[in-house]
Amino acid sequence: MAADSPSLKPVPQVVAHSVRRERSGIVDWLTTTDHKKIGILYLVTTFVFFVLGGVEALLIRMQLGTAQNTLLTPETFNQLFTMHGTTMVFLFVVPIMAGFGNYFVPLMIGARDMAFPRLNALSYWLLLAGGLVFYGSVFFDPPAMGWTSYTPLSDEAFMPSAGVDAWIFLVHLTGLSSLVGAVNFYATIANMRAPGMGWGRLPLFVWTILVYAILLILALPVIAGAVTLLLTDRHFGTNFYDPANGGSPLLWQHLFWFFGHPEVYIMVLPGFGIISEVLPVFARKPIFGYKAIAASTVVIAFLGLLVWAHHMFTSPSPTVVLVFFMMSSFLIAIPTGVKIFNWLATLWRGTIEFKTPLIFAAGFLSQFVVGGITGIIVAIFPVDWQLHDTYFVVAHFHYVLMGGAVFAVFAGIYYWFPKITGRMLNEGLGKLSFALMYIGFNVTFLIQHTIGMDGMPRRVYEYPDVGNLVLYNRISTVGSFILGLGVLVTIINVARSVKRGPVAGPDPWKGNTLEWYTESPPPTVNFDVVPRVRSVEPMKDIRREIERNTGVPVAEAAPAPESLVRG
Amino acid sequence: MGRNRRHLITLTFLAAMVATLVVAPAAMADLFTPESGGSSNADRISTLYLLTFLVGVVVFIGVEGTLIYALIKFRARKGAVAAQIHGNTRLEIGWTVGAAVVLVVLAVITFAMLPGIRDPSNSAPGAAAALASPVAAVGEKRVPPDGKALNIEVNGQQYLWRYTYPDGDDNNLNNPFSYEEMVVPVGTTVTLDIRSQDVVHSWWIPELGGKMDAVPGYTNYAWFRIDKPGVFHGQCAELCGNGHANMIAKVRAVSPEEYREWIAEKSASIQAADEAAAASRERLAQDPNATP
């Protein structure tokens, strides 16, 4: 370079010494460092785990369809809910958000790829390794201590099963995967944004992935340390969690939930991001209060690090601790409420097009509110003394994670499928899938609030036939199968459309963000030219410019004369 | 056209809200509140739950109502144009403060009701009070204002609950005890010291108040006062292994006289068993081949 610099002759920017033959088929998928292919690997792999976790859930519901059922042994039942919880948290919701992030963060910020493509591939293969190690335990002795893995139950004395060790390695491997992925996201978003894309013009989904990455970096080392201590307790004679030798089971609970609660926001914040992208596109209206939504993401993440012991309100703890964690949990409701109000205001006075992504986003809103309200109820610690560890809590967190995060994931699938494959999903099947999932979800989980208040704890394989428990549980079981059917319809929809769906074109929804600027599916380099970004909605600006230059109106809502345009 | 329909929808929502508030308490016993009726702390938790729930219902109706209204009213139609609004600072500050105010109200209600839930009350006067003896407030343990209660030790073990009753002396080895079923006198405030000897369990009788975890190496505390004889069912609420679902607990409340008799019976049978064991030890000491 130094030798060339005095020369005034143009110097070629890229020098190729040879042309590599394009790898084909399986080899290409195994060796790819393209963020889009890795994104697809992530999405497909995590969806497979979603189906596995779903089948486990259906088995659990079948067992509980009637009192004193003998379908499953208590041991199998405990293994199933352990697998279900672990799968959904570590192998589905967290990594599928990384899948969307992988595919769309570079596209939305106008970058060619992630900052560290090979690290990106590593993060996917670590995830898969974690999943395989964990599911390998199915062939010998799956873990049966619940996904929270409370000590001393998970100590060797009470659970010698190697399944617990498989669980520990899953946490290590998927944790490492998420950590390198998080560093990659952070570096990409901080350094590779399109010209003109300041922090105030970053798409809201990218904001949430940024915060997701930061939370992962803060929370994961804690659980990695905690499970390492558990591993040495189990096999190498240490006593970190053993009360008989000066250790403390509460230490585990604190360490676990110090990770476990931020993990909830790690799972749900990118879902918020998807909703913040989908609503304005289909309401044909700018997002209401961009700054408030971005800021509330950051505030939720910060407060999310300070609420962990609200999972431990029934543990032996001083009242002052309970009061602190109740108040910090209350505080989180404020930024969360702000988001909900902003989303409602985004729909207000829009022209809402009822496409499947919008319907899933609306379903998300209506269900997430329930999870938020019950969240406040269980944050009140004297009330939680009754509700903790019952089906009420099960209902609460499914409203947040299934009704919230997973419905957001489905909104994302229907929204971005045309970009990923170049083909549209079938709208009719999409709406059918939504209807089944929405009805199924609410039939399954609404009644579980009551089941819990009637005194049924979670994680029991049988229950006495008292009151209406059998009726309520049967309602819940029926709902779970409707929900399962709804998910199946989407799988069929994807399978049908991936090859034969109508061609989507680059921008089927008239989107707002840069991923719609390129072809569908995008070429390896993503963009030939990266446009200068002048607002949060660069595509709207581009369409307006085309309209100005050609005089041909691009189907687009014009500003209403009486509107309060500010930016 | 807009005005009339808007009125109609507003009225419908108002009617729905009023109907919920009126009808709900009637159907509440089973569907809408936690179990209660055994002890005043459980009743107060249920009341606190109900208050929070009603606030939640108002928020729920407000949000879902707005959502449904917006989805219907602002659906894309020919000629409809979306308002290009980017935000409204005053409105946004308004609902942020609004949310905070609701939470402050809930916090105030909670702190006002907390002592009645957390702190044991005095025993009923008379025979019930006579069964209470002074208990020390150590650590987080709360005691009734008069400092007296019937203190029972609850010990969780895979997959049983063991209860140790006070017998008035300092020797803890000869106290009456029982498994699974706890017998208590009505009217007497019962304080519980909850411990575990293996894994984490959780003591929970829904009608007698909240659950408290039994964590090995720690002591946790709970209390109740039952005013009418009856049997109250519960079970372990923290996963403790394969037998978790069958780790049940029962509290039987009887009159103070019956309680005295039951304790005397237990003490006598424990003493008889001790004496029999002592006798057989002696026999074995004299002749190792004797039948024990």
mmCIF file of C-alpha atoms in Angstrom, chain A residues 34-356:
data_model
loop_
_atom_site.group_PDB
_atom_site.id
_atom_site.type_symbol
_atom_site.label_atom_id
_atom_site.label_comp_id
_atom_site.label_asym_id
_atom_site.label_seq_id
_atom_site.Cartn_x
_atom_site.Cartn_y
_atom_site.Cartn_z
ATOM 1 C CA ASP A 34 -22.758 -16.112 4.774
ATOM 2 C CA HIS A 35 -24.953 -14.498 7.421
ATOM 3 C CA LYS A 36 -28.084 -15.318 5.398
ATOM 4 C CA LYS A 37 -27.322 -19.018 5.137
ATOM 5 C CA ILE A 38 -26.329 -19.141 8.802
ATOM 6 C CA GLY A 39 -29.558 -17.322 9.571
ATOM 7 C CA ILE A 40 -31.538 -19.982 7.695
ATOM 8 C CA LEU A 41 -29.622 -22.745 9.520
ATOM 9 C CA TYR A 42 -30.509 -21.050 12.793
ATOM 10 C CA LEU A 43 -34.181 -20.630 11.889
ATOM 11 C CA VAL A 44 -34.646 -24.199 10.643
ATOM 12 C CA THR A 45 -32.697 -25.808 13.505
ATOM 13 C CA THR A 46 -34.489 -23.849 16.209
ATOM 14 C CA PHE A 47 -37.861 -24.575 14.615
ATOM 15 C CA VAL A 48 -37.082 -28.291 14.713
ATOM 16 C CA PHE A 49 -36.372 -27.917 18.430
ATOM 17 C CA PHE A 50 -39.630 -25.957 18.764
ATOM 18 C CA VAL A 51 -41.504 -28.921 17.308
ATOM 19 C CA LEU A 52 -39.686 -31.326 19.671
ATOM 20 C CA GLY A 53 -40.474 -29.093 22.654
ATOM 21 C CA GLY A 54 -44.061 -28.869 21.441
ATOM 22 C CA VAL A 55 -44.436 -32.641 21.263
ATOM 23 C CA GLU A 56 -43.092 -32.845 24.822
ATOM 24 C CA ALA A 57 -45.676 -30.253 25.869
ATOM 25 C CA LEU A 58 -48.482 -32.262 24.255
ATOM 26 C CA LEU A 59 -47.365 -35.394 26.110
ATOM 27 C CA ILE A 60 -47.417 -33.406 29.361
ATOM 28 C CA ARG A 61 -50.938 -32.152 28.605
ATOM 29 C CA MET A 62 -52.081 -35.670 27.674
ATOM 30 C CA GLN A 63 -50.898 -36.975 31.017
ATOM 31 C CA LEU A 64 -52.760 -34.177 32.818
ATOM 32 C CA GLY A 65 -55.947 -34.635 30.776
ATOM 33 C CA THR A 66 -57.354 -36.613 33.646
ATOM 34 C CA ALA A 67 -56.636 -37.002 37.363
ATOM 35 C CA GLN A 68 -54.453 -39.923 38.489
ATOM 36 C CA ASN A 69 -53.492 -40.715 34.895
ATOM 37 C CA THR A 70 -51.149 -43.660 34.418
ATOM 38 C CA LEU A 71 -50.048 -42.798 30.864
ATOM 39 C CA LEU A 72 -46.607 -41.624 32.035
ATOM 40 C CA THR A 73 -44.503 -42.582 35.023
ATOM 41 C CA PRO A 74 -43.551 -39.744 37.365
ATOM 42 C CA GLU A 75 -39.954 -40.090 36.222
ATOM 43 C CA THR A 76 -40.851 -39.753 32.519
ATOM 44 C CA PHE A 77 -43.130 -36.833 33.332
ATOM 45 C CA ASN A 78 -40.345 -35.004 35.183
ATOM 46 C CA GLN A 79 -37.989 -35.677 32.294
ATOM 47 C CA LEU A 80 -40.528 -34.331 29.813
ATOM 48 C CA PHE A 81 -41.109 -30.990 31.505
ATOM 49 C CA THR A 82 -37.371 -30.600 32.025
ATOM 50 C CA MET A 83 -36.754 -31.228 28.325
ATOM 51 C CA HIS A 84 -39.678 -28.993 27.353
ATOM 52 C CA GLY A 85 -38.564 -25.996 29.380
ATOM 53 C CA THR A 86 -34.902 -26.329 28.489
ATOM 54 C CA THR A 87 -35.656 -26.814 24.793
ATOM 55 C CA MET A 88 -37.990 -23.857 24.516
ATOM 56 C CA VAL A 89 -35.659 -21.480 26.364
ATOM 57 C CA PHE A 90 -32.177 -22.531 25.264
ATOM 58 C CA LEU A 91 -32.843 -24.130 21.895
ATOM 59 C CA PHE A 92 -35.828 -22.231 20.525
ATOM 60 C CA VAL A 93 -36.760 -18.741 21.690
ATOM 61 C CA VAL A 94 -33.271 -17.364 22.421
ATOM 62 C CA PRO A 95 -31.562 -18.802 19.311
ATOM 63 C CA ILE A 96 -34.457 -18.174 16.887
ATOM 64 C CA MET A 97 -34.083 -14.486 17.748
ATOM 65 C CA ALA A 98 -30.388 -14.884 16.881
ATOM 66 C CA GLY A 99 -31.571 -16.480 13.613
ATOM 67 C CA PHE A 100 -33.688 -13.469 12.689
ATOM 68 C CA GLY A 101 -30.883 -11.203 13.874
ATOM 69 C CA ASN A 102 -28.322 -13.029 11.763
ATOM 70 C CA TYR A 103 -30.400 -12.810 8.652
ATOM 71 C CA PHE A 104 -31.793 -9.313 9.027
ATOM 72 C CA VAL A 105 -29.424 -7.153 11.075
ATOM 73 C CA PRO A 106 -26.860 -6.813 8.256
ATOM 74 C CA LEU A 107 -29.656 -6.301 5.704
ATOM 75 C CA MET A 108 -31.450 -3.709 7.821
ATOM 76 C CA ILE A 109 -28.330 -1.675 8.469
ATOM 77 C CA GLY A 110 -27.090 -1.979 4.881
ATOM 78 C CA ALA A 111 -24.053 -4.153 5.650
ATOM 79 C CA ARG A 112 -22.546 -6.848 3.482
ATOM 80 C CA ASP A 113 -22.324 -9.464 6.230
ATOM 81 C CA MET A 114 -21.792 -9.717 9.974
ATOM 82 C CA ALA A 115 -18.572 -8.238 11.371
ATOM 83 C CA PHE A 116 -16.992 -11.680 11.973
ATOM 84 C CA PRO A 117 -18.468 -14.191 9.516
ATOM 85 C CA ARG A 118 -16.464 -17.193 10.707
ATOM 86 C CA LEU A 119 -17.255 -16.458 14.350
ATOM 87 C CA ASN A 120 -20.853 -16.356 13.193
ATOM 88 C CA ALA A 121 -20.584 -19.873 11.772
ATOM 89 C CA LEU A 122 -18.952 -21.018 15.022
ATOM 90 C CA SER A 123 -21.837 -19.656 17.010
ATOM 91 C CA TYR A 124 -24.320 -21.698 14.959
ATOM 92 C CA TRP A 125 -22.327 -24.928 15.214
ATOM 93 C CA LEU A 126 -21.929 -24.486 18.986
ATOM 94 C CA LEU A 127 -25.694 -24.125 19.252
ATOM 95 C CA LEU A 128 -26.262 -27.306 17.283
ATOM 96 C CA ALA A 129 -23.657 -29.119 19.396
ATOM 97 C CA GLY A 130 -25.434 -27.980 22.558
ATOM 98 C CA GLY A 131 -28.751 -29.246 21.235
ATOM 99 C CA LEU A 132 -27.292 -32.603 20.196
ATOM 100 C CA VAL A 133 -25.483 -33.150 23.503
ATOM 101 C CA PHE A 134 -28.705 -32.430 25.348
ATOM 102 C CA TYR A 135 -30.959 -34.553 23.155
ATOM 103 C CA GLY A 136 -28.343 -37.293 23.230
ATOM 104 C CA SER A 137 -29.436 -37.858 26.814
ATOM 105 C CA VAL A 138 -32.774 -39.151 25.494
ATOM 106 C CA PHE A 139 -30.955 -42.377 24.639
ATOM 107 C CA PHE A 140 -29.664 -42.967 28.161
ATOM 108 C CA ASP A 141 -31.152 -40.950 31.008
ATOM 109 C CA PRO A 142 -32.673 -37.515 30.413
ATOM 110 C CA PRO A 143 -32.483 -34.959 33.242
ATOM 111 C CA ALA A 144 -35.521 -34.736 35.526
ATOM 112 C CA MET A 145 -34.829 -31.772 37.814
ATOM 113 C CA GLY A 146 -36.726 -29.066 35.911
ATOM 114 C CA TRP A 147 -35.103 -26.435 33.705
ATOM 115 C CA THR A 148 -34.280 -24.413 36.843
ATOM 116 C CA SER A 149 -32.122 -27.272 38.112
ATOM 117 C CA TYR A 150 -32.438 -26.347 41.792
ATOM 118 C CA THR A 151 -29.810 -27.776 44.099
ATOM 119 C CA PRO A 152 -29.620 -30.030 46.096
ATOM 120 C CA LEU A 153 -32.057 -31.958 43.853
ATOM 121 C CA SER A 154 -29.621 -31.599 40.946
ATOM 122 C CA ASP A 155 -26.657 -32.720 43.052
ATOM 123 C CA GLU A 156 -25.224 -36.147 42.447
ATOM 124 C CA ALA A 157 -26.602 -37.512 45.720
ATOM 125 C CA PHE A 158 -30.200 -37.001 44.579
ATOM 126 C CA MET A 159 -29.843 -37.162 40.803
ATOM 127 C CA PRO A 160 -26.888 -39.265 39.696
ATOM 128 C CA SER A 161 -28.330 -39.275 36.160
ATOM 129 C CA ALA A 162 -25.836 -38.168 33.505
ATOM 130 C CA GLY A 163 -28.753 -36.242 32.023
ATOM 131 C CA VAL A 164 -27.984 -33.452 34.492
ATOM 132 C CA ASP A 165 -24.458 -33.322 33.087
ATOM 133 C CA ALA A 166 -25.880 -33.218 29.567
ATOM 134 C CA TRP A 167 -27.979 -30.263 30.700
ATOM 135 C CA ILE A 168 -24.868 -28.545 32.112
ATOM 136 C CA PHE A 169 -23.020 -29.016 28.820
ATOM 137 C CA LEU A 170 -26.033 -27.694 26.927
ATOM 138 C CA VAL A 171 -25.876 -24.533 29.029
ATOM 139 C CA HIS A 172 -22.136 -24.226 28.410
ATOM 140 C CA LEU A 173 -22.313 -24.822 24.657
ATOM 141 C CA THR A 174 -25.393 -22.753 23.862
ATOM 142 C CA GLY A 175 -24.081 -20.086 26.244
ATOM 143 C CA LEU A 176 -20.799 -19.922 24.384
ATOM 144 C CA SER A 177 -22.723 -19.852 21.114
ATOM 145 C CA SER A 178 -24.840 -16.928 22.300
ATOM 146 C CA LEU A 179 -21.816 -15.103 23.700
ATOM 147 C CA VAL A 180 -19.801 -15.142 20.484
ATOM 148 C CA GLY A 181 -22.999 -14.339 18.602
ATOM 149 C CA ALA A 182 -23.674 -11.402 20.918
ATOM 150 C CA VAL A 183 -20.171 -9.985 20.468
ATOM 151 C CA ASN A 184 -20.664 -10.325 16.727
ATOM 152 C CA PHE A 185 -24.020 -8.514 16.787
ATOM 153 C CA TYR A 186 -22.573 -5.736 18.895
ATOM 154 C CA ALA A 187 -19.562 -5.247 16.610
ATOM 155 C CA THR A 188 -21.747 -5.367 13.504
ATOM 156 C CA ILE A 189 -24.322 -2.871 14.725
ATOM 157 C CA ALA A 190 -21.749 -0.514 16.210
ATOM 158 C CA ASN A 191 -19.506 -0.401 13.128
ATOM 159 C CA MET A 192 -21.243 -1.422 9.942
ATOM 160 C CA ARG A 193 -24.295 0.815 9.602
ATOM 161 C CA ALA A 194 -25.125 2.410 6.261
ATOM 162 C CA PRO A 195 -24.007 6.003 5.711
ATOM 163 C CA GLY A 196 -26.377 8.355 7.461
ATOM 164 C CA MET A 197 -27.771 5.688 9.800
ATOM 165 C CA GLY A 198 -27.084 7.304 13.174
ATOM 166 C CA TRP A 199 -28.342 5.731 16.398
ATOM 167 C CA GLY A 200 -31.560 7.723 15.961
ATOM 168 C CA ARG A 201 -32.240 6.045 12.601
ATOM 169 C CA LEU A 202 -31.457 2.485 13.613
ATOM 170 C CA PRO A 203 -34.444 0.208 12.882
ATOM 171 C CA LEU A 204 -36.195 -0.752 16.137
ATOM 172 C CA PHE A 205 -35.602 -4.471 15.532
ATOM 173 C CA VAL A 206 -31.869 -3.752 15.360
ATOM 174 C CA TRP A 207 -32.134 -1.754 18.592
ATOM 175 C CA THR A 208 -33.645 -4.759 20.325
ATOM 176 C CA ILE A 209 -30.981 -7.115 18.927
ATOM 177 C CA LEU A 210 -28.311 -4.723 20.207
ATOM 178 C CA VAL A 211 -29.834 -4.745 23.685
ATOM 179 C CA TYR A 212 -30.349 -8.529 23.430
ATOM 180 C CA ALA A 213 -26.628 -8.873 22.726
ATOM 181 C CA ILE A 214 -25.660 -6.682 25.679
ATOM 182 C CA LEU A 215 -27.951 -8.595 28.027
ATOM 183 C CA LEU A 216 -26.497 -11.908 26.835
ATOM 184 C CA ILE A 217 -22.976 -10.624 27.491
ATOM 185 C CA LEU A 218 -23.987 -9.567 31.017
ATOM 186 C CA ALA A 219 -26.089 -12.566 32.016
ATOM 187 C CA LEU A 220 -24.480 -15.609 30.396
ATOM 188 C CA PRO A 221 -21.142 -15.601 32.247
ATOM 189 C CA VAL A 222 -23.094 -15.859 35.509
ATOM 190 C CA ILE A 223 -24.969 -19.017 34.519
ATOM 191 C CA ALA A 224 -21.800 -20.435 32.955
ATOM 192 C CA GLY A 225 -20.077 -19.982 36.320
ATOM 193 C CA ALA A 226 -23.049 -21.353 38.230
ATOM 194 C CA VAL A 227 -23.292 -24.576 36.197
ATOM 195 C CA THR A 228 -19.524 -25.044 36.406
ATOM 196 C CA LEU A 229 -19.824 -24.950 40.208
ATOM 197 C CA LEU A 230 -22.664 -27.461 39.918
ATOM 198 C CA LEU A 231 -20.484 -29.700 37.762
ATOM 199 C CA THR A 232 -17.614 -29.610 40.268
ATOM 200 C CA ASP A 233 -20.081 -30.200 43.118
ATOM 201 C CA ARG A 234 -21.399 -33.226 41.286
ATOM 202 C CA HIS A 235 -18.123 -34.823 40.294
ATOM 203 C CA PHE A 236 -15.070 -33.209 41.853
ATOM 204 C CA GLY A 237 -15.889 -33.011 45.538
ATOM 205 C CA THR A 238 -16.621 -29.301 45.951
ATOM 206 C CA ASN A 239 -19.512 -28.147 48.141
ATOM 207 C CA PHE A 240 -20.654 -24.809 46.765
ATOM 208 C CA TYR A 241 -24.319 -25.690 47.076
ATOM 209 C CA ASP A 242 -24.165 -28.327 49.813
ATOM 210 C CA PRO A 243 -25.544 -26.991 53.121
ATOM 211 C CA ALA A 244 -24.027 -29.866 55.071
ATOM 212 C CA ASN A 245 -20.562 -28.597 54.168
ATOM 213 C CA GLY A 246 -20.943 -24.847 54.342
ATOM 214 C CA GLY A 247 -22.461 -24.376 50.886
ATOM 215 C CA SER A 248 -25.848 -22.858 50.134
ATOM 216 C CA PRO A 249 -28.722 -23.962 47.902
ATOM 217 C CA LEU A 250 -29.850 -20.311 47.845
ATOM 218 C CA LEU A 251 -26.563 -19.397 46.159
ATOM 219 C CA TRP A 252 -27.665 -21.488 43.196
ATOM 220 C CA GLN A 253 -31.079 -19.833 43.142
ATOM 221 C CA HIS A 254 -29.566 -16.344 43.139
ATOM 222 C CA LEU A 255 -27.019 -17.164 40.447
ATOM 223 C CA PHE A 256 -29.568 -18.983 38.332
ATOM 224 C CA TRP A 257 -32.149 -16.192 38.428
ATOM 225 C CA PHE A 258 -29.542 -13.469 38.026
ATOM 226 C CA PHE A 259 -29.219 -15.043 34.613
ATOM 227 C CA GLY A 260 -32.772 -16.384 34.410
ATOM 228 C CA HIS A 261 -34.648 -13.144 34.604
ATOM 229 C CA PRO A 262 -32.576 -11.179 32.078
ATOM 230 C CA GLU A 263 -33.052 -14.306 29.960
ATOM 231 C CA VAL A 264 -36.778 -13.529 29.875
ATOM 232 C CA TYR A 265 -36.016 -10.136 28.344
ATOM 233 C CA ILE A 266 -33.416 -11.727 26.076
ATOM 234 C CA MET A 267 -36.278 -13.853 24.758
ATOM 235 C CA VAL A 268 -38.954 -11.193 24.528
ATOM 236 C CA LEU A 269 -37.127 -7.978 23.536
ATOM 237 C CA PRO A 270 -36.327 -9.060 19.954
ATOM 238 C CA GLY A 271 -39.999 -10.044 19.729
ATOM 239 C CA PHE A 272 -40.845 -6.459 20.683
ATOM 240 C CA GLY A 273 -38.514 -5.417 17.870
ATOM 241 C CA ILE A 274 -40.370 -7.559 15.322
ATOM 242 C CA ILE A 275 -43.684 -6.040 16.441
ATOM 243 C CA SER A 276 -42.221 -2.538 16.151
ATOM 244 C CA GLU A 277 -41.272 -3.320 12.528
ATOM 245 C CA VAL A 278 -44.495 -5.061 11.523
ATOM 246 C CA LEU A 279 -47.092 -2.652 12.956
ATOM 247 C CA PRO A 280 -46.019 0.545 11.108
ATOM 248 C CA VAL A 281 -45.649 -1.294 7.789
ATOM 249 C CA PHE A 282 -49.191 -2.682 7.839
ATOM 250 C CA ALA A 283 -50.779 0.365 9.453
ATOM 251 C CA ARG A 284 -49.042 2.429 6.713
ATOM 252 C CA LYS A 285 -48.039 4.833 9.420
ATOM 253 C CA PRO A 286 -44.731 5.744 11.089
ATOM 254 C CA ILE A 287 -44.026 4.074 14.413
ATOM 255 C CA PHE A 288 -45.474 6.239 17.178
ATOM 256 C CA GLY A 289 -42.752 7.541 19.503
ATOM 257 C CA TYR A 290 -39.627 5.940 17.988
ATOM 258 C CA LYS A 291 -37.396 7.397 20.666
ATOM 259 C CA ALA A 292 -39.643 6.259 23.506
ATOM 260 C CA ILE A 293 -39.743 2.698 22.130
ATOM 261 C CA ALA A 294 -35.970 2.537 21.655
ATOM 262 C CA ALA A 295 -35.354 4.081 25.081
ATOM 263 C CA SER A 296 -37.846 1.799 26.814
ATOM 264 C CA THR A 297 -35.965 -1.201 25.366
ATOM 265 C CA VAL A 298 -32.810 0.002 27.082
ATOM 266 C CA VAL A 299 -34.634 0.802 30.337
ATOM 267 C CA ILE A 300 -36.350 -2.611 30.405
ATOM 268 C CA ALA A 301 -32.975 -4.296 29.918
ATOM 269 C CA PHE A 302 -31.399 -2.285 32.733
ATOM 270 C CA LEU A 303 -34.258 -2.912 35.162
ATOM 271 C CA GLY A 304 -34.380 -6.539 34.004
ATOM 272 C CA LEU A 305 -31.006 -7.008 35.687
ATOM 273 C CA LEU A 306 -32.435 -5.882 39.045
ATOM 274 C CA VAL A 307 -35.514 -8.061 39.517
ATOM 275 C CA TRP A 308 -34.160 -11.600 39.714
ATOM 276 C CA ALA A 309 -35.175 -12.446 43.277
ATOM 277 C CA HIS A 310 -38.882 -12.033 42.483
ATOM 278 C CA HIS A 311 -38.537 -15.700 41.509
ATOM 279 C CA MET A 312 -37.575 -16.388 45.129
ATOM 280 C CA PHE A 313 -40.332 -14.678 47.128
ATOM 281 C CA THR A 314 -41.056 -17.883 49.061
ATOM 282 C CA SER A 315 -37.409 -18.599 49.884
ATOM 283 C CA PRO A 316 -36.069 -17.714 53.334
ATOM 284 C CA SER A 317 -35.314 -14.027 52.662
ATOM 285 C CA PRO A 318 -35.659 -10.812 54.710
ATOM 286 C CA THR A 319 -38.751 -8.687 54.037
ATOM 287 C CA VAL A 320 -36.619 -5.770 52.876
ATOM 288 C CA VAL A 321 -35.285 -7.947 50.046
ATOM 289 C CA LEU A 322 -38.815 -8.921 49.039
ATOM 290 C CA VAL A 323 -39.893 -5.269 49.054
ATOM 291 C CA PHE A 324 -36.935 -4.241 46.897
ATOM 292 C CA PHE A 325 -37.631 -6.885 44.279
ATOM 293 C CA MET A 326 -41.343 -6.141 44.269
ATOM 294 C CA MET A 327 -40.702 -2.455 43.622
ATOM 295 C CA SER A 328 -38.087 -3.092 40.915
ATOM 296 C CA SER A 329 -40.501 -5.494 39.208
ATOM 297 C CA PHE A 330 -43.204 -2.823 39.371
ATOM 298 C CA LEU A 331 -40.850 -0.347 37.731
ATOM 299 C CA ILE A 332 -40.416 -2.611 34.697
ATOM 300 C CA ALA A 333 -44.132 -2.321 34.036
ATOM 301 C CA ILE A 334 -43.703 1.378 33.179
ATOM 302 C CA PRO A 335 -41.430 1.055 30.114
ATOM 303 C CA THR A 336 -43.365 -2.056 29.097
ATOM 304 C CA GLY A 337 -46.624 -0.119 29.319
ATOM 305 C CA VAL A 338 -45.049 2.689 27.287
ATOM 306 C CA LYS A 339 -44.292 0.204 24.519
ATOM 307 C CA ILE A 340 -47.835 -1.168 24.509
ATOM 308 C CA PHE A 341 -49.353 2.322 24.376
ATOM 309 C CA ASN A 342 -46.984 3.326 21.579
ATOM 310 C CA TRP A 343 -47.943 0.261 19.568
ATOM 311 C CA LEU A 344 -51.633 1.023 20.031
ATOM 312 C CA ALA A 345 -51.005 4.619 18.978
ATOM 313 C CA THR A 346 -49.165 3.332 15.896
ATOM 314 C CA LEU A 347 -52.349 1.523 14.820
ATOM 315 C CA TRP A 348 -54.500 4.554 15.679
ATOM 316 C CA ARG A 349 -55.633 6.449 12.558
ATOM 317 C CA GLY A 350 -53.648 4.158 10.298
ATOM 318 C CA THR A 351 -54.991 2.232 7.330
ATOM 319 C CA ILE A 352 -54.521 -1.250 8.695
ATOM 320 C CA GLU A 353 -54.031 -4.041 6.181
ATOM 321 C CA PHE A 354 -55.017 -7.377 7.647
ATOM 322 C CA LYS A 355 -52.146 -9.471 6.369
ATOM 323 C CA THR A 356 -50.990 -12.450 8.449
#
